[in-house]
Short mmCIF file of C-alpha atoms in Angstrom, two decimals:
data_model
loop_
_atom_site.label_atom_id
_atom_site.label_comp_id
_atom_site.label_asym_id
_atom_site.label_seq_id
_atom_site.Cartn_x
_atom_site.Cartn_y
_atom_site.Cartn_z
CA MET A 1 110.52 69.07 118.49
CA VAL A 2 107.30 70.21 117.64
CA THR A 3 105.53 68.09 114.63
CA GLY A 4 103.65 70.21 112.02
CA GLY A 5 100.09 69.50 113.19
CA SER A 6 97.90 66.65 114.29
CA HIS A 7 97.64 65.08 110.68
CA GLY A 8 101.35 64.26 111.24
CA HIS A 9 101.47 66.42 108.08
CA ARG A 10 103.90 70.14 108.35
CA ALA A 11 101.70 73.27 107.64
CA PRO A 12 102.84 75.38 104.46
CA ARG A 13 105.50 77.55 105.39
CA LEU A 14 104.77 81.53 106.30
CA PHE A 15 104.56 83.41 101.93
CA GLY A 16 104.99 80.05 100.13
CA ARG A 17 108.71 79.66 100.78
CA GLU A 18 110.80 76.83 100.36
CA ARG A 19 113.97 77.94 101.61
CA PRO A 20 114.44 78.52 105.71
CA LEU A 21 114.37 81.49 106.91
CA HIS A 22 118.30 82.50 106.97
CA ALA A 23 118.49 81.47 103.10
CA THR A 24 115.39 83.78 102.61
CA LEU A 25 116.66 86.66 104.10
CA GLY A 26 119.77 86.82 101.81
CA GLY A 27 122.27 84.28 104.10
CA ARG A 28 124.80 86.77 104.39
CA GLU A 29 125.95 88.78 107.79
CA ALA A 30 122.67 91.35 107.39
CA ALA A 31 119.89 87.81 107.81
CA ASP A 32 122.78 86.35 110.76
CA ILE A 33 122.32 89.80 112.79
CA ILE A 34 118.87 90.29 111.91
CA LEU A 35 118.27 86.59 113.71
CA TRP A 36 120.41 86.86 116.48
CA ARG A 37 123.20 84.26 115.29
CA ARG A 38 125.93 87.44 116.10
CA LYS A 39 124.16 88.56 119.98
CA GLU A 40 126.92 91.23 120.32
CA VAL A 41 126.21 92.95 117.12
CA SER A 42 122.34 92.62 117.27
CA ALA A 43 121.93 93.36 120.94
CA SER A 44 124.26 96.63 120.16
CA ILE A 45 122.15 97.86 116.81
CA LEU A 46 118.47 97.25 119.29
CA GLY A 47 120.66 98.77 122.37
CA ALA A 48 121.64 101.94 119.88
CA ALA A 49 118.22 102.53 118.55
CA THR A 50 116.61 102.26 121.71
CA ALA A 51 119.03 104.69 123.20
CA ALA A 52 118.90 107.00 119.94
CA TYR A 53 115.03 107.23 120.46
CA GLY A 54 115.01 108.25 124.25
CA LEU A 55 117.63 110.74 123.59
CA PHE A 56 115.45 112.60 120.58
CA GLU A 57 111.81 111.19 120.97
CA VAL A 58 111.76 110.89 125.18
CA ALA A 59 113.74 113.51 126.52
CA GLU A 60 113.70 115.92 122.85
CA TYR A 61 117.16 116.30 122.58
CA HIS A 62 117.57 118.17 119.05
CA PHE A 63 119.06 116.41 116.49
CA LEU A 64 121.81 119.09 115.23
CA THR A 65 122.60 119.62 118.98
CA LEU A 66 123.12 116.31 120.04
CA THR A 67 125.45 115.70 116.89
CA CYS A 68 127.62 119.21 117.21
CA TYR A 69 128.29 117.67 120.96
CA ALA A 70 129.25 114.19 119.57
CA ALA A 71 131.52 115.98 116.93
CA MET A 72 133.00 118.40 119.42
CA ILE A 73 133.65 115.36 122.09
CA ALA A 74 135.37 113.27 118.97
CA MET A 75 137.54 115.59 118.19
CA LEU A 76 138.47 116.74 121.58
CA THR A 77 139.33 113.16 122.27
CA PHE A 78 141.30 112.70 119.40
CA PHE A 79 143.06 115.97 119.67
CA ILE A 80 144.05 115.37 122.72
CA TRP A 81 145.24 111.29 121.60
CA THR A 82 147.16 112.30 119.12
CA ASN A 83 149.34 114.72 121.23
CA ALA A 84 149.47 112.84 123.94
CA SER A 85 150.59 109.16 121.73
CA ALA A 86 154.20 110.62 121.39
CA PHE A 87 154.83 110.57 124.63
CA LEU A 88 152.41 107.51 125.88
CA ASN A 89 153.42 105.57 123.11
CA LEU A 90 150.26 105.23 122.03
CA PRO A 91 149.88 104.42 118.06
CA VAL A 92 147.60 107.26 116.79
CA PRO A 93 144.46 106.73 115.98
CA ARG A 94 142.28 105.78 112.69
CA ILE A 95 139.08 105.57 111.50
CA PRO A 96 138.56 102.12 110.55
CA GLU A 97 138.50 101.85 107.07
CA THR A 98 134.49 99.75 107.48
CA VAL A 99 133.17 103.04 108.63
CA LEU A 100 133.76 104.63 105.51
CA SER A 101 133.93 101.38 102.61
CA GLU A 102 133.00 102.52 99.45
CA ARG A 103 132.11 98.73 98.94
CA ALA A 104 129.46 98.33 101.27
CA THR A 105 128.19 102.38 100.98
CA ARG A 106 127.76 100.73 97.05
CA GLN A 107 126.28 97.28 98.36
CA VAL A 108 123.42 98.78 100.79
CA ILE A 109 122.79 101.65 98.15
CA LEU A 110 121.48 98.71 95.55
CA GLY A 111 120.51 96.81 97.42
CA LEU A 112 117.62 99.23 98.74
CA HIS A 113 117.23 100.48 94.43
CA ARG A 114 116.33 96.56 93.74
CA ARG A 115 113.64 96.73 96.24
CA LEU A 116 112.00 99.87 95.81
CA ASN A 117 111.83 98.78 92.15
CA TRP A 118 110.64 95.80 92.84
CA LEU A 119 108.02 97.74 94.95
CA VAL A 120 107.07 99.89 92.26
CA HIS A 121 106.77 97.25 89.64
CA ARG A 122 104.25 95.20 92.18
CA LEU A 123 102.19 98.29 93.03
CA TYR A 124 101.60 98.92 89.63
CA ASP A 125 100.89 95.55 88.55
CA ILE A 126 98.79 95.45 91.31
CA ALA A 127 96.84 98.25 90.44
CA CYS A 128 96.14 97.54 86.64
CA GLY A 129 93.50 96.42 88.72
CA GLN A 130 94.42 92.27 86.82
CA ASP A 131 93.93 90.62 90.54
CA LEU A 132 90.52 92.60 92.03
CA LYS A 133 91.02 91.01 94.99
CA MET A 134 94.71 91.68 95.89
CA PHE A 135 93.99 95.49 94.51
CA ILE A 136 91.45 95.68 97.28
CA LEU A 137 93.20 94.05 99.70
CA THR A 138 96.23 96.48 98.80
CA VAL A 139 94.49 99.32 98.93
CA VAL A 140 92.30 98.59 102.48
CA SER A 141 96.61 98.10 104.27
CA LEU A 142 97.80 100.90 102.67
CA TYR A 143 94.42 102.64 104.78
CA ILE A 144 95.20 101.08 107.86
CA GLY A 145 99.33 101.72 107.65
CA SER A 146 97.96 105.99 106.71
CA VAL A 147 95.56 105.34 109.73
CA PHE A 148 98.40 103.97 111.72
CA ALA A 149 101.57 105.92 111.13
CA SER A 150 99.28 109.02 111.46
CA CYS A 151 99.37 107.98 115.36
CA PHE A 152 102.93 107.94 116.03
CA SER A 153 105.28 110.41 115.31
CA SER A 154 108.21 109.77 112.02
CA LEU A 155 111.43 108.72 114.99
CA THR A 156 108.45 106.50 116.50
CA LEU A 157 107.67 104.49 113.90
CA LEU A 158 111.43 104.31 112.50
CA TYR A 159 111.86 102.81 116.22
CA ILE A 160 108.62 100.44 115.99
CA VAL A 161 110.52 99.32 112.78
CA VAL A 162 113.36 98.39 113.69
CA VAL A 163 112.13 96.81 116.62
CA CYS A 164 110.58 94.51 114.59
CA VAL A 165 112.92 93.88 111.96
CA MET A 166 115.39 92.77 115.11
CA THR A 167 112.42 90.51 116.97
CA VAL A 168 110.22 89.60 114.82
CA PRO A 169 111.85 86.95 112.67
CA ALA A 170 113.82 85.57 115.73
CA LEU A 171 110.74 84.87 116.93
CA TYR A 172 108.96 83.65 113.88
CA GLU A 173 112.29 81.56 113.52
CA ARG A 174 112.23 79.77 117.12
CA TYR A 175 108.50 79.36 117.14
CA GLU A 176 108.18 78.48 113.33
CA HIS A 177 106.21 75.35 112.80
CA GLU A 178 103.24 77.32 115.19
CA VAL A 179 103.13 80.55 113.79
CA ASP A 180 102.59 78.17 110.39
CA GLN A 181 100.00 75.86 111.74
CA LEU A 182 98.01 79.33 112.40
CA VAL A 183 98.89 81.03 109.48
CA ALA A 184 97.33 78.07 107.20
CA ARG A 185 94.61 78.15 109.56
CA GLY A 186 93.67 81.28 108.74
CA SER A 187 94.60 81.78 105.04
CA HIS A 188 92.17 79.15 105.14
CA ASP A 189 88.93 80.54 106.41
CA LEU A 190 89.96 84.42 104.47
CA ARG A 191 90.28 82.80 101.29
CA GLY A 192 86.41 80.76 101.79
CA HIS A 193 85.74 84.47 103.40
CA LEU A 194 86.74 85.70 100.14
CA ALA A 195 85.72 83.22 97.41
CA LYS A 196 81.87 84.14 98.95
CA MET A 197 82.46 87.54 98.22
CA ASP A 198 84.01 86.99 95.19
CA SER A 199 80.41 85.15 93.94
CA GLY A 200 78.55 87.11 95.93
CA VAL A 201 79.86 90.66 94.60
CA LEU A 202 83.14 91.25 92.76
CA ARG A 203 81.78 89.30 89.86
CA LYS A 204 79.24 91.74 89.35
CA ILE A 205 82.20 94.83 89.10
CA PRO A 206 83.29 95.59 85.96
CA ARG A 207 87.05 95.11 84.62
CA GLY A 208 89.42 97.49 82.75
CA LYS A 209 90.78 96.52 79.36
CA GLY A 210 93.45 94.99 80.91
CA ALA A 211 91.64 92.40 82.79
CA THR A 212 89.16 91.79 80.54
CA ALA A 213 91.90 91.37 77.32
CA THR A 214 93.58 88.35 79.93
CA ALA A 215 90.30 86.78 80.69
CA ALA A 216 89.61 86.69 76.95
CA ALA A 217 92.84 84.93 76.02
CA ALA A 218 92.15 82.24 79.16
CA ASN A 219 88.71 81.31 77.58
CA GLY A 220 90.84 81.52 74.26
CA SER A 221 93.38 79.27 75.25
CA THR A 222 90.99 76.97 77.00
CA ASN A 223 88.71 76.48 74.50
CA MET A 224 91.18 75.20 72.07
CA GLN A 225 92.94 72.64 74.15
CA ALA A 226 89.24 71.23 74.07
CA TRP A 227 89.13 71.40 70.78
CA HIS A 228 92.54 69.90 70.29
CA ARG A 229 91.59 67.38 72.45
CA SER A 230 88.16 66.84 70.45
CA GLN A 231 90.25 66.04 67.33
CA ALA A 232 92.97 63.97 68.96
CA SER A 233 89.84 61.90 69.93
#
């Protein structure tokens, strides 16, 4: 077992989380798949994504053409199976309920809606300018993301996302202590550089009304607390 550091204490967890990674990811079936607790399903998803990428991006098959061929093969299979079931004593093929489950579809849509709603509100709060350092980091990150996305097609980018989702969390769970140590060390160095930037440059930039009001309210609260302490003494 790897210890948290040379001084005997454990480095803070990534993103400041307090729960284990499995619980952070929801603790349900999706978390089991992402963390490879159900290896057959995880391998099937990664294999299907790789096969789709190879067909559409590498072999340059058209999606509509391949979909039509797959539908024709499936319909022929069901047709032969249904007509031969009476002679071969085979069960009639039926579509599994999980494929078109209304409950599962609703859960996926609601989950995507919650995450999209959180993202929009988070970007709005950052865009208000109350945290100038977070605003600059977000803009720079979005710019880097746009440059990175322009180097790949949409399908390649989607495949990269799927591969990262199916591999990075599992690798992080396996080497959690080592990664937390490196991130904590890098975060400490980054905060030092940001402090120097804030004292030398960012404090000279005029803030918006929202940020000014927030700063004034914070100063007013500090002055009020100091007055109460002086009265109490």
